[in-house]
């Protein structure tokens, strides 16, 4: 199994949950399907969903909830 | 002015600069507050004093009341101007300002609170004799919603009471739509706005979005400064505004404006505010909401009336009487405003980045911008870069001047909606003046037809 990075195409603030009151979209170690939402990026008052590109297990998140990220930054590793 | 010698501006970008401009004219000192991302922007340089209030995320800077109030105290500001967005419609902000002995340049907490709840505002206006859309509120569950919807008749809008900016709204064509949307709308309203109450409202299929600029002092005087047409919208957000509305007859314009004054007087409104109406094809108008602050498109009114709205806001907040009566408000010619957004004109995808080239026409076009060439547009705030405002003796001339002005704009480094603005100015439906909020959608459909 090779590792794959999930990358944010946009700069902004990264969130792991749909809203402050809710739980995380996914936890580390969880199985995801292609197209599953793993986080949100808030950019210019818009929310953009970050999705897994393929099936796999989320090995680790590389950024915490509410971190400021750059375009092209890796947010999680999938294996 | 005795009371206000120094103003803290609790905002950023173009509106912060706009407020500084009026303060300079009045000889009032200004304090800017800024986040890490904004430290190099023109408004920071332009204010007499500037204080960093923290990290780039709005929650940690521009929305952080305590930090802002602390700066106001340390710098001995007499008043706070909230601009638009951020804390401008948060009722806790004027409340806290008052506690700290600061003048909040806007209406008081009670008015902001009353108008902040869509249901409450609707009821208040209904009592005042302002027409509201047929609808019903206080819906407890789906069964009740279905029953009420039958009575009102489809199509309907399902709305979150605490919603705003086009958030938390669903169009319902039939019972199935209602059943599908009900639970998720309640849930969304709870999540987003912390208030799960929803209501049903008649849907107007092809509405005009027309608003009235109001101004009230603390001596019982309320005037209107005429109307603005804001029907060029994408995702319920305005892109182009003009005044006066080309759609309304003069008699209807007068009637809407007087109705808006009546509504404002009934709630004891203070300072500048805007009453928004939906207008159907037969010029029937219905109260939509009231914005208890200065609006992005206030320059349209300034160009047509020759007044300085920020100056008037400050004077009213300082306890002065309005310097004119309704009869003395003059209206001349026509004005158009285009909002330049850092976004893709087709997908509306945001486009932050460096403004490598940022050039504008060098004539007397009014440009309200918060960025200059070489600045970086950060991803943290609204995608609006600023506004281009033109006027003329009539609508045709104002539009022609806008076409010329837009041709003189060059932006390199980021994507903007400039091509879209240029297309609208040349679009027959827009030029006819009979356009509705469907204009951008119609333009898109027409383009796709040509391309296929």
Short mmCIF file of C-alpha atoms in Angstrom, two decimals:
data_model
loop_
_atom_site.label_atom_id
_atom_site.label_comp_id
_atom_site.label_asym_id
_atom_site.label_seq_id
_atom_site.Cartn_x
_atom_site.Cartn_y
_atom_site.Cartn_z
CA UNK A 1 0.00 0.00 0.00
CA UNK A 2 1.48 3.33 -1.01
CA UNK A 3 0.73 6.55 0.83
CA UNK A 4 -1.27 9.28 -0.85
CA UNK A 5 -1.69 12.86 0.22
CA UNK A 6 -4.98 14.69 0.32
CA UNK A 7 -4.27 18.23 -0.85
CA UNK A 8 -6.27 21.44 -0.48
CA UNK A 9 -6.54 23.24 -3.80
CA UNK A 10 -7.29 26.50 -1.97
CA UNK A 11 -5.67 28.63 0.69
CA UNK A 12 -7.73 29.47 3.77
CA UNK A 13 -8.76 28.08 7.14
CA UNK A 14 -9.00 24.31 7.41
CA UNK A 15 -11.80 22.73 9.46
CA UNK A 16 -12.20 19.07 10.34
CA UNK A 17 -15.90 19.37 11.21
CA UNK A 18 -18.98 20.67 9.37
CA UNK A 19 -19.83 23.10 12.19
CA UNK A 20 -18.40 23.95 15.61
CA UNK A 21 -21.05 21.87 17.44
CA UNK A 22 -20.58 18.73 15.38
CA UNK A 23 -17.96 15.99 15.43
CA UNK A 24 -15.15 15.51 12.92
CA UNK A 25 -15.98 14.35 9.40
CA UNK A 26 -13.49 11.51 9.76
CA UNK A 27 -11.07 10.26 12.38
CA UNK A 28 -7.55 8.96 11.86
CA UNK A 29 -7.61 5.27 11.09
CA UNK A 30 -11.05 5.50 9.50
CA UNK A 31 -11.87 3.98 6.12
CA UNK A 32 -13.02 6.44 3.42
CA UNK A 33 -14.47 6.06 -0.06
CA UNK A 34 -13.62 8.22 -3.07
CA UNK A 35 -15.63 11.42 -2.80
CA UNK A 36 -16.03 11.33 0.99
CA UNK A 37 -15.64 14.74 2.62
CA UNK A 38 -12.72 14.83 5.04
CA UNK A 39 -12.67 18.56 5.81
CA UNK A 40 -13.65 22.10 4.82
CA UNK A 41 -11.59 25.07 3.73
CA UNK A 42 -13.02 28.51 4.37
CA UNK A 43 -11.85 30.92 1.73
CA UNK A 44 -13.29 34.42 1.32
CA UNK A 45 -16.45 33.56 3.26
CA UNK A 46 -17.06 30.47 1.10
CA UNK A 47 -16.73 26.90 2.32
CA UNK A 48 -15.06 24.41 0.02
CA UNK A 49 -15.26 20.67 0.76
CA UNK A 50 -12.02 18.69 0.71
CA UNK A 51 -12.71 15.16 -0.49
CA UNK A 52 -10.78 11.92 -0.60
CA UNK A 53 -9.85 11.19 -4.21
CA UNK A 54 -9.91 7.44 -3.74
CA UNK A 55 -10.66 4.66 -1.34
CA UNK A 56 -8.31 4.17 1.60
CA UNK A 57 -7.60 4.58 5.29
CA UNK A 58 -6.90 8.01 6.75
CA UNK A 59 -3.49 7.48 8.25
CA UNK A 60 -3.00 10.91 9.73
CA UNK A 61 -4.05 14.55 9.56
CA UNK A 62 -1.14 16.89 8.94
CA UNK A 63 -3.00 20.01 10.05
CA UNK A 64 -5.15 20.68 13.08
CA UNK A 65 -8.70 21.98 13.03
CA UNK A 66 -8.80 25.77 12.30
CA UNK A 67 -5.25 25.94 10.94
CA UNK A 68 -4.45 28.46 8.24
CA UNK A 69 -3.23 26.59 5.16
CA UNK A 70 -1.81 27.46 1.74
CA UNK A 71 -3.06 26.35 -1.66
CA UNK A 72 -1.55 22.96 -2.53
CA UNK A 73 -0.81 22.10 1.09
CA UNK A 74 -1.21 18.49 2.21
CA UNK A 75 -3.89 18.17 4.87
CA UNK A 76 -3.99 14.42 5.39
CA UNK A 77 -2.32 11.15 4.43
CA UNK A 78 -4.23 8.21 3.00
CA UNK A 79 -3.00 4.67 2.65
CA UNK B 1 -18.37 68.57 16.86
CA UNK B 2 -18.13 68.55 20.59
CA UNK B 3 -18.79 64.91 21.26
CA UNK B 4 -16.80 63.05 18.65
CA UNK B 5 -13.14 63.95 18.20
CA UNK B 6 -11.74 60.49 17.57
CA UNK B 7 -13.31 57.45 15.91
CA UNK B 8 -12.14 53.85 15.98
CA UNK B 9 -13.03 51.97 12.80
CA UNK B 10 -13.97 48.36 13.53
CA UNK B 11 -13.56 47.25 9.93
CA UNK B 12 -11.06 46.86 7.10
CA UNK B 13 -10.41 47.42 3.41
CA UNK B 14 -12.47 49.75 1.27
CA UNK B 15 -15.08 50.67 3.87
CA UNK B 16 -12.42 51.52 6.47
CA UNK B 17 -10.80 53.87 3.93
CA UNK B 18 -14.19 55.34 3.05
CA UNK B 19 -14.90 56.15 6.71
CA UNK B 20 -11.41 57.66 7.15
CA UNK B 21 -12.11 59.97 4.20
CA UNK B 22 -15.19 61.50 5.84
CA UNK B 23 -13.42 61.76 9.20
CA UNK B 24 -10.57 63.70 7.58
CA UNK B 25 -13.10 66.07 6.03
CA UNK B 26 -14.66 66.67 9.46
CA UNK B 27 -11.31 67.00 11.26
CA UNK B 28 -11.93 63.85 13.30
CA UNK B 29 -8.97 61.65 14.25
CA UNK B 30 -9.08 57.96 13.24
CA UNK B 31 -7.85 54.73 14.78
CA UNK B 32 -7.64 51.70 12.51
CA UNK B 33 -7.53 48.16 13.85
CA UNK B 34 -6.06 45.51 11.61
CA UNK B 35 -5.25 41.79 11.49
CA UNK B 36 -1.91 40.19 10.59
CA UNK B 37 -3.05 39.66 7.00
CA UNK B 38 -3.96 43.31 6.52
CA UNK B 39 -0.90 45.06 7.96
CA UNK B 40 0.26 46.42 4.58
CA UNK B 41 -3.12 47.59 3.28
CA UNK B 42 -3.82 51.27 2.50
CA UNK B 43 -6.41 51.76 5.28
CA UNK B 44 -3.77 51.00 7.91
CA UNK B 45 -1.43 53.66 6.49
CA UNK B 46 -4.23 56.15 6.00
CA UNK B 47 -5.56 56.24 9.58
CA UNK B 48 -3.93 58.58 12.13
CA UNK B 49 -3.20 55.59 14.36
CA UNK B 50 -3.33 51.85 13.72
CA UNK B 51 -3.30 48.91 16.12
CA UNK B 52 -2.80 45.23 15.32
CA UNK B 53 -5.60 43.22 16.95
CA UNK B 54 -4.45 39.73 16.14
CA UNK B 55 -4.50 36.82 13.79
CA UNK B 56 -5.95 36.87 10.29
CA UNK B 57 -9.07 34.82 10.98
CA UNK B 58 -11.90 37.25 11.55
CA UNK B 59 -12.92 35.43 14.75
CA UNK B 60 -9.58 36.33 16.26
CA UNK B 61 -9.45 39.94 15.07
CA UNK B 62 -12.30 41.84 13.41
CA UNK B 63 -14.98 39.87 15.26
CA UNK B 64 -13.19 40.04 18.60
CA UNK B 65 -15.23 42.60 20.51
CA UNK B 66 -13.14 42.70 23.67
CA UNK B 67 -9.90 43.40 21.81
CA UNK B 68 -11.50 46.17 19.75
CA UNK B 69 -13.10 47.81 22.79
CA UNK B 70 -9.80 47.64 24.64
CA UNK B 71 -8.04 49.50 21.81
CA UNK B 72 -10.81 52.10 21.78
CA UNK B 73 -10.30 52.69 25.51
CA UNK B 74 -6.49 52.85 25.32
CA UNK B 75 -6.60 55.25 22.38
CA UNK B 76 -9.32 57.40 23.97
CA UNK B 77 -11.73 57.07 21.05
CA UNK B 78 -15.12 58.73 21.51
CA UNK B 79 -16.98 56.56 19.02
CA UNK B 80 -16.80 53.34 17.01
CA UNK B 81 -17.87 53.02 13.39
CA UNK B 82 -18.61 49.37 12.55
CA UNK B 83 -18.85 49.73 8.74
CA UNK B 84 -20.76 46.80 7.20
CA UNK B 85 -20.36 43.07 7.90
CA UNK B 86 -18.28 41.90 10.89
CA UNK B 87 -19.80 43.39 14.10
CA UNK B 88 -22.09 45.93 12.44
CA UNK B 89 -25.31 44.01 13.07
CA UNK B 90 -24.35 42.27 16.29
CA UNK B 91 -26.62 43.74 19.02
CA UNK B 92 -24.04 42.95 21.72
CA UNK B 93 -21.58 45.36 20.18
CA UNK B 94 -23.54 48.61 20.71
CA UNK B 95 -24.53 47.29 24.13
CA UNK B 96 -20.89 46.86 25.10
CA UNK B 97 -19.93 50.20 23.55
CA UNK B 98 -22.54 51.89 25.70
CA UNK B 99 -21.22 50.17 28.81
CA UNK B 100 -17.75 51.47 28.02
CA UNK B 101 -19.04 55.00 27.43
CA UNK B 102 -18.38 54.82 23.68
CA UNK B 103 -20.77 56.08 21.01
CA UNK B 104 -21.74 53.34 18.55
CA UNK B 105 -22.31 54.88 15.12
CA UNK B 106 -25.54 53.12 14.28
CA UNK B 107 -28.87 52.26 15.89
CA UNK B 108 -29.07 50.85 19.41
CA UNK B 109 -29.04 47.24 20.51
CA UNK B 110 -32.85 46.91 20.69
CA UNK B 111 -33.39 48.01 17.08
CA UNK B 112 -30.62 45.78 15.74
CA UNK B 113 -32.07 42.87 17.70
CA UNK B 114 -35.62 43.53 16.47
CA UNK B 115 -34.58 43.74 12.82
CA UNK B 116 -32.10 40.85 13.12
CA UNK B 117 -34.89 38.33 13.54
CA UNK B 118 -36.69 38.01 10.21
CA UNK B 119 -39.94 36.89 11.84
CA UNK B 120 -39.90 39.68 14.39
CA UNK B 121 -39.04 42.31 11.75
CA UNK B 122 -41.85 41.06 9.51
CA UNK B 123 -44.38 41.38 12.32
CA UNK B 124 -43.17 44.83 13.33
CA UNK B 125 -43.50 46.07 9.75
CA UNK B 126 -46.91 44.46 9.31
CA UNK B 127 -48.10 46.36 12.41
CA UNK B 128 -46.74 49.59 10.91
CA UNK B 129 -48.74 49.08 7.73
CA UNK B 130 -45.79 48.08 5.55
CA UNK B 131 -46.80 45.33 3.09
CA UNK B 132 -45.24 41.95 3.87
CA UNK B 133 -45.34 38.75 1.83
CA UNK B 134 -48.15 36.37 2.77
CA UNK B 135 -46.57 33.73 4.97
CA UNK B 136 -46.67 31.93 8.26
CA UNK B 137 -44.33 31.40 11.16
CA UNK B 138 -44.03 29.52 14.44
CA UNK B 139 -44.21 26.23 12.59
CA UNK B 140 -43.61 23.43 15.05
CA UNK B 141 -43.38 20.35 12.84
CA UNK B 142 -43.70 18.98 9.33
CA UNK B 143 -47.43 18.18 9.59
CA UNK B 144 -48.20 21.77 10.47
CA UNK B 145 -45.88 23.01 7.71
CA UNK B 146 -47.69 20.88 5.12
CA UNK B 147 -51.08 22.20 6.26
CA UNK B 148 -49.93 25.84 6.21
CA UNK B 149 -48.28 25.41 2.82
CA UNK B 150 -51.57 24.14 1.34
CA UNK B 151 -53.35 27.22 2.68
CA UNK B 152 -50.76 29.65 1.29
CA UNK B 153 -50.37 27.82 -2.01
CA UNK B 154 -47.09 26.88 -3.76
CA UNK B 155 -44.50 28.06 -4.84
CA UNK B 156 -43.11 28.98 -1.41
CA UNK B 157 -39.88 29.86 0.31
CA UNK B 158 -38.79 28.01 3.43
CA UNK B 159 -36.56 30.34 5.46
CA UNK B 160 -34.54 30.33 8.64
CA UNK B 161 -35.69 33.20 10.82
CA UNK B 162 -32.16 34.11 11.85
CA UNK B 163 -30.76 33.63 8.35
CA UNK B 164 -29.27 36.24 6.10
CA UNK B 165 -27.13 36.82 3.05
CA UNK B 166 -29.06 34.20 1.15
CA UNK B 167 -28.25 31.48 3.70
CA UNK B 168 -30.82 29.01 5.01
CA UNK B 169 -33.41 29.42 2.23
CA UNK B 170 -35.15 26.80 0.10
CA UNK B 171 -37.58 27.13 -2.81
CA UNK B 172 -40.54 24.77 -2.63
CA UNK B 173 -42.63 23.98 -5.70
CA UNK B 174 -44.77 21.29 -4.05
CA UNK B 175 -45.39 19.13 -0.98
CA UNK B 176 -42.56 16.71 -1.88
CA UNK B 177 -40.04 19.58 -1.86
CA UNK B 178 -41.28 20.63 1.57
CA UNK B 179 -41.00 17.11 2.97
CA UNK B 180 -37.47 16.80 1.60
CA UNK B 181 -36.27 20.19 2.84
CA UNK B 182 -37.99 20.60 6.20
CA UNK B 183 -35.73 18.73 8.59
CA UNK B 184 -32.46 19.78 6.99
CA UNK B 185 -33.51 23.46 7.03
CA UNK B 186 -34.36 23.31 10.72
CA UNK B 187 -31.07 21.54 11.42
CA UNK B 188 -29.10 24.03 9.32
CA UNK B 189 -30.76 26.96 11.04
CA UNK B 190 -29.76 25.49 14.41
CA UNK B 191 -26.18 24.86 13.30
CA UNK B 192 -25.53 28.09 11.44
CA UNK B 193 -27.56 30.64 13.34
CA UNK B 194 -28.14 28.96 16.72
CA UNK B 195 -31.89 29.36 16.22
CA UNK B 196 -34.02 26.64 14.67
CA UNK B 197 -37.15 28.70 14.02
CA UNK B 198 -38.29 28.75 10.43
CA UNK B 199 -41.13 30.26 8.43
CA UNK B 200 -42.91 29.88 5.11
CA UNK B 201 -43.35 32.74 2.70
CA UNK B 202 -45.00 33.19 -0.71
CA UNK B 203 -42.42 33.02 -3.49
CA UNK B 204 -42.33 35.77 -6.09
CA UNK B 205 -41.06 34.10 -9.24
CA UNK B 206 -39.28 36.99 -10.97
CA UNK B 207 -38.70 39.62 -8.32
CA UNK B 208 -36.94 42.95 -8.38
CA UNK B 209 -34.80 43.69 -5.36
CA UNK B 210 -35.32 47.37 -4.57
CA UNK B 211 -34.25 49.15 -1.41
CA UNK B 212 -34.73 52.53 0.23
CA UNK B 213 -31.99 54.46 2.00
CA UNK B 214 -33.17 55.91 5.31
CA UNK B 215 -31.67 58.31 7.80
CA UNK B 216 -32.99 59.23 11.25
CA UNK B 217 -31.65 61.59 13.90
CA UNK B 218 -32.21 61.55 17.66
CA UNK B 219 -34.73 64.40 17.45
CA UNK B 220 -37.59 62.50 15.83
CA UNK B 221 -36.69 63.26 12.21
CA UNK B 222 -36.58 60.52 9.59
CA UNK B 223 -35.98 61.06 5.89
CA UNK B 224 -35.52 58.77 2.91
CA UNK B 225 -32.76 59.36 0.37
CA UNK B 226 -34.60 57.56 -2.43
CA UNK B 227 -34.21 54.08 -3.84
CA UNK B 228 -31.64 51.71 -5.31
CA UNK B 229 -32.22 48.80 -7.66
CA UNK B 230 -30.09 45.80 -6.65
CA UNK B 231 -31.44 43.04 -8.89
CA UNK B 232 -28.12 42.02 -10.45
CA UNK B 233 -27.26 39.22 -8.04
CA UNK B 234 -25.40 35.95 -7.87
CA UNK B 235 -26.28 33.48 -5.11
CA UNK B 236 -28.46 36.17 -3.51
CA UNK B 237 -25.50 38.53 -3.32
CA UNK B 238 -25.46 41.86 -5.11
CA UNK B 239 -23.02 42.51 -7.96
CA UNK B 240 -24.31 45.72 -9.56
CA UNK B 241 -26.57 48.40 -8.07
CA UNK B 242 -28.09 51.52 -9.56
CA UNK B 243 -30.27 54.40 -8.54
CA UNK B 244 -32.96 55.40 -9.11
CA UNK B 245 -34.58 52.05 -10.06
CA UNK B 246 -35.31 52.04 -13.80
CA UNK B 247 -38.28 49.74 -13.19
CA UNK B 248 -40.40 51.82 -10.80
CA UNK B 249 -42.78 54.55 -11.92
CA UNK B 250 -42.27 57.91 -10.18
CA UNK B 251 -45.55 57.51 -8.31
CA UNK B 252 -44.59 54.04 -7.08
CA UNK B 253 -41.09 55.25 -6.13
CA UNK B 254 -42.63 57.95 -3.97
CA UNK B 255 -45.00 55.42 -2.38
CA UNK B 256 -42.26 52.87 -1.54
CA UNK B 257 -40.01 55.56 -0.09
CA UNK B 258 -42.79 56.98 2.09
CA UNK B 259 -43.74 53.47 3.23
CA UNK B 260 -40.13 52.81 4.24
CA UNK B 261 -40.08 56.02 6.28
CA UNK B 262 -43.31 54.96 7.99
CA UNK B 263 -41.73 51.60 8.91
CA UNK B 264 -38.57 53.23 10.27
CA UNK B 265 -40.53 55.76 12.34
CA UNK B 266 -42.69 53.00 13.82
CA UNK B 267 -39.69 51.27 15.40
CA UNK B 268 -37.99 54.51 16.45
CA UNK B 269 -35.09 53.96 14.08
CA UNK B 270 -31.82 55.89 14.55
CA UNK B 271 -28.93 56.63 12.16
CA UNK B 272 -28.58 55.22 8.62
CA UNK B 273 -30.47 52.11 7.60
CA UNK B 274 -31.87 50.43 4.52
CA UNK B 275 -35.22 48.82 3.99
CA UNK B 276 -35.20 46.12 1.34
CA UNK B 277 -38.26 45.18 -0.69
CA UNK B 278 -39.16 42.47 -3.16
CA UNK B 279 -41.14 43.96 -6.03
CA UNK B 280 -43.20 41.86 -8.44
CA UNK B 281 -43.85 42.53 -12.14
CA UNK B 282 -46.90 44.68 -11.33
CA UNK B 283 -44.89 46.89 -8.95
CA UNK B 284 -46.47 45.35 -5.84
CA UNK B 285 -43.82 45.62 -3.14
CA UNK B 286 -43.23 43.58 0.00
CA UNK B 287 -40.91 44.13 2.97
CA UNK B 288 -37.93 41.77 2.82
CA UNK B 289 -35.60 42.91 5.60
CA UNK B 290 -34.02 45.95 7.15
CA UNK B 291 -30.26 46.40 7.30
CA UNK B 292 -29.37 48.41 10.36
CA UNK B 293 -26.06 49.74 9.06
CA UNK B 294 -24.32 51.50 6.20
CA UNK B 295 -24.47 49.41 3.03
CA UNK B 296 -21.87 48.47 0.45
CA UNK B 297 -23.86 50.30 -2.24
CA UNK B 298 -24.30 53.58 -0.35
CA UNK B 299 -22.20 55.46 -2.99
CA UNK B 300 -25.07 55.12 -5.49
CA UNK B 301 -27.19 57.30 -3.20
CA UNK B 302 -24.30 59.69 -2.53
CA UNK B 303 -23.79 60.27 -6.25
CA UNK B 304 -27.48 60.94 -6.88
CA UNK B 305 -28.14 63.16 -3.84
CA UNK B 306 -24.72 64.80 -3.44
CA UNK B 307 -24.74 63.89 0.27
CA UNK B 308 -21.99 62.22 2.34
CA UNK B 309 -23.69 59.39 4.21
CA UNK B 310 -20.77 58.62 6.52
CA UNK B 311 -20.57 62.27 7.55
CA UNK B 312 -24.30 62.27 8.26
CA UNK B 313 -24.00 59.04 10.27
CA UNK B 314 -21.32 60.62 12.44
CA UNK B 315 -23.26 63.85 12.96
CA UNK B 316 -26.45 62.03 13.87
CA UNK B 317 -24.54 59.79 16.30
CA UNK B 318 -23.08 62.92 17.90
CA UNK B 319 -26.62 64.10 18.59
CA UNK B 320 -26.94 66.67 15.82
CA UNK B 321 -30.19 67.31 14.01
CA UNK B 322 -30.49 66.30 10.36
CA UNK B 323 -29.32 69.37 8.42
CA UNK B 324 -32.18 69.14 5.91
CA UNK B 325 -35.85 68.22 5.64
CA UNK B 326 -37.35 65.67 3.27
CA UNK B 327 -38.32 68.44 0.85
CA UNK B 328 -34.71 69.63 0.75
CA UNK B 329 -33.31 66.25 -0.36
CA UNK B 330 -32.34 66.68 -4.00
CA UNK B 331 -32.05 63.94 -6.56
CA UNK B 332 -30.06 64.47 -9.74
CA UNK B 333 -29.31 62.14 -12.64
CA UNK B 334 -28.41 58.48 -12.30
CA UNK B 335 -25.62 56.39 -10.76
CA UNK B 336 -24.35 52.83 -11.26
CA UNK B 337 -22.03 50.82 -9.02
CA UNK B 338 -20.10 47.69 -10.01
CA UNK B 339 -18.52 45.47 -7.38
CA UNK B 340 -15.19 44.05 -8.46
CA UNK B 341 -14.85 40.59 -6.92
CA UNK B 342 -11.74 38.41 -6.69
CA UNK B 343 -13.53 35.42 -8.17
CA UNK B 344 -14.01 33.52 -11.40
CA UNK B 345 -16.90 35.15 -13.30
CA UNK B 346 -18.30 31.78 -14.44
CA UNK B 347 -17.85 29.49 -11.42
CA UNK B 348 -17.71 32.25 -8.74
CA UNK B 349 -14.70 30.38 -7.36
CA UNK B 350 -12.71 32.71 -5.06
CA UNK B 351 -9.30 33.84 -6.28
CA UNK B 352 -6.98 35.24 -3.61
CA UNK B 353 -3.43 36.21 -4.55
CA UNK B 354 -1.09 39.07 -5.45
CA UNK B 355 -2.30 42.15 -7.34
CA UNK B 356 0.68 42.27 -9.70
CA UNK B 357 -1.11 44.82 -11.87
CA UNK B 358 -4.02 46.89 -10.58
CA UNK B 359 -4.75 49.85 -12.85
CA UNK B 360 -7.79 52.10 -13.08
CA UNK B 361 -8.99 54.85 -15.41
CA UNK B 362 -7.39 58.16 -14.58
CA UNK B 363 -10.44 60.36 -14.93
CA UNK B 364 -12.98 61.42 -12.34
CA UNK B 365 -14.55 57.94 -11.94
CA UNK B 366 -15.33 57.27 -8.29
CA UNK B 367 -13.25 54.32 -7.08
CA UNK B 368 -13.85 52.94 -3.57
CA UNK B 369 -11.11 50.35 -3.18
CA UNK B 370 -9.18 48.92 -0.27
CA UNK B 371 -6.24 47.57 -2.26
CA UNK B 372 -3.47 49.03 -4.41
CA UNK B 373 -1.14 47.50 -6.95
CA UNK B 374 1.38 45.24 -5.21
CA UNK B 375 -0.98 44.36 -2.33
CA UNK B 376 -1.87 40.75 -1.63
CA UNK B 377 -5.52 39.70 -1.48
CA UNK B 378 -5.68 37.23 1.42
CA UNK B 379 -8.15 34.32 1.58
CA UNK B 380 -9.58 35.37 4.94
CA UNK B 381 -12.25 37.92 4.06
CA UNK B 382 -14.95 38.79 1.58
CA UNK B 383 -13.87 38.49 -2.08
CA UNK B 384 -14.95 42.06 -2.87
CA UNK B 385 -11.93 44.16 -3.84
CA UNK B 386 -13.91 47.37 -4.10
CA UNK B 387 -16.40 49.34 -6.17
CA UNK B 388 -16.45 51.39 -9.34
CA UNK B 389 -19.14 54.08 -9.34
CA UNK B 390 -20.18 56.22 -12.29
CA UNK B 391 -22.94 58.76 -12.75
CA UNK B 392 -24.57 60.72 -15.55
CA UNK B 393 -27.42 63.09 -16.28
CA UNK B 394 -29.50 60.02 -17.15
CA UNK B 395 -29.21 56.24 -16.99
CA UNK B 396 -27.84 55.90 -20.50
CA UNK B 397 -24.96 58.26 -19.73
CA UNK B 398 -24.19 56.56 -16.40
CA UNK B 399 -24.00 53.16 -18.15
CA UNK B 400 -21.84 54.59 -20.95
CA UNK B 401 -19.47 56.06 -18.36
CA UNK B 402 -19.35 52.68 -16.60
CA UNK B 403 -18.44 50.91 -19.85
CA UNK B 404 -15.62 53.38 -20.36
CA UNK B 405 -14.44 53.04 -16.77
CA UNK B 406 -14.43 49.23 -16.89
CA UNK B 407 -12.39 49.32 -20.11
CA UNK B 408 -9.76 51.26 -18.17
CA UNK B 409 -9.39 48.57 -15.47
CA UNK B 410 -6.49 46.08 -15.64
CA UNK B 411 -5.96 43.39 -13.02
CA UNK B 412 -3.16 40.82 -13.24
CA UNK B 413 -2.23 38.16 -10.69
CA UNK B 414 -5.73 37.10 -9.69
CA UNK B 415 -8.99 36.30 -11.46
CA UNK B 416 -11.78 38.88 -11.17
CA UNK B 417 -15.37 39.26 -12.34
CA UNK B 418 -14.41 42.20 -14.60
CA UNK B 419 -15.49 40.38 -17.82
CA UNK B 420 -18.91 39.70 -16.29
CA UNK B 421 -19.37 43.37 -15.34
CA UNK B 422 -18.48 44.38 -18.90
CA UNK B 423 -20.97 41.87 -20.33
CA UNK B 424 -23.78 43.17 -18.13
CA UNK B 425 -23.24 46.77 -19.27
CA UNK B 426 -23.72 45.61 -22.89
CA UNK B 427 -26.57 43.18 -22.21
CA UNK B 428 -29.88 44.16 -23.83
CA UNK B 429 -31.95 43.01 -20.86
CA UNK B 430 -29.88 45.11 -18.45
CA UNK B 431 -29.83 48.11 -20.79
CA UNK B 432 -33.65 47.92 -21.09
CA UNK B 433 -33.88 48.50 -17.33
CA UNK B 434 -36.61 45.88 -17.01
CA UNK B 435 -34.36 43.17 -15.56
CA UNK B 436 -35.10 41.08 -12.45
CA UNK B 437 -32.93 39.05 -10.04
CA UNK B 438 -32.86 36.37 -12.75
CA UNK B 439 -30.66 38.58 -15.00
CA UNK B 440 -27.33 36.84 -14.46
CA UNK B 441 -28.98 33.42 -14.85
CA UNK B 442 -30.67 34.57 -18.06
CA UNK B 443 -27.39 35.93 -19.41
CA UNK B 444 -25.73 32.62 -18.66
CA UNK B 445 -28.51 30.69 -20.42
CA UNK B 446 -28.23 32.98 -23.46
CA UNK B 447 -24.46 32.45 -23.59
CA UNK B 448 -24.78 28.67 -23.39
CA UNK B 449 -27.31 28.75 -26.24
CA UNK B 450 -24.84 30.66 -28.42
CA UNK B 451 -22.00 28.31 -27.52
CA UNK B 452 -23.90 25.09 -28.22
#
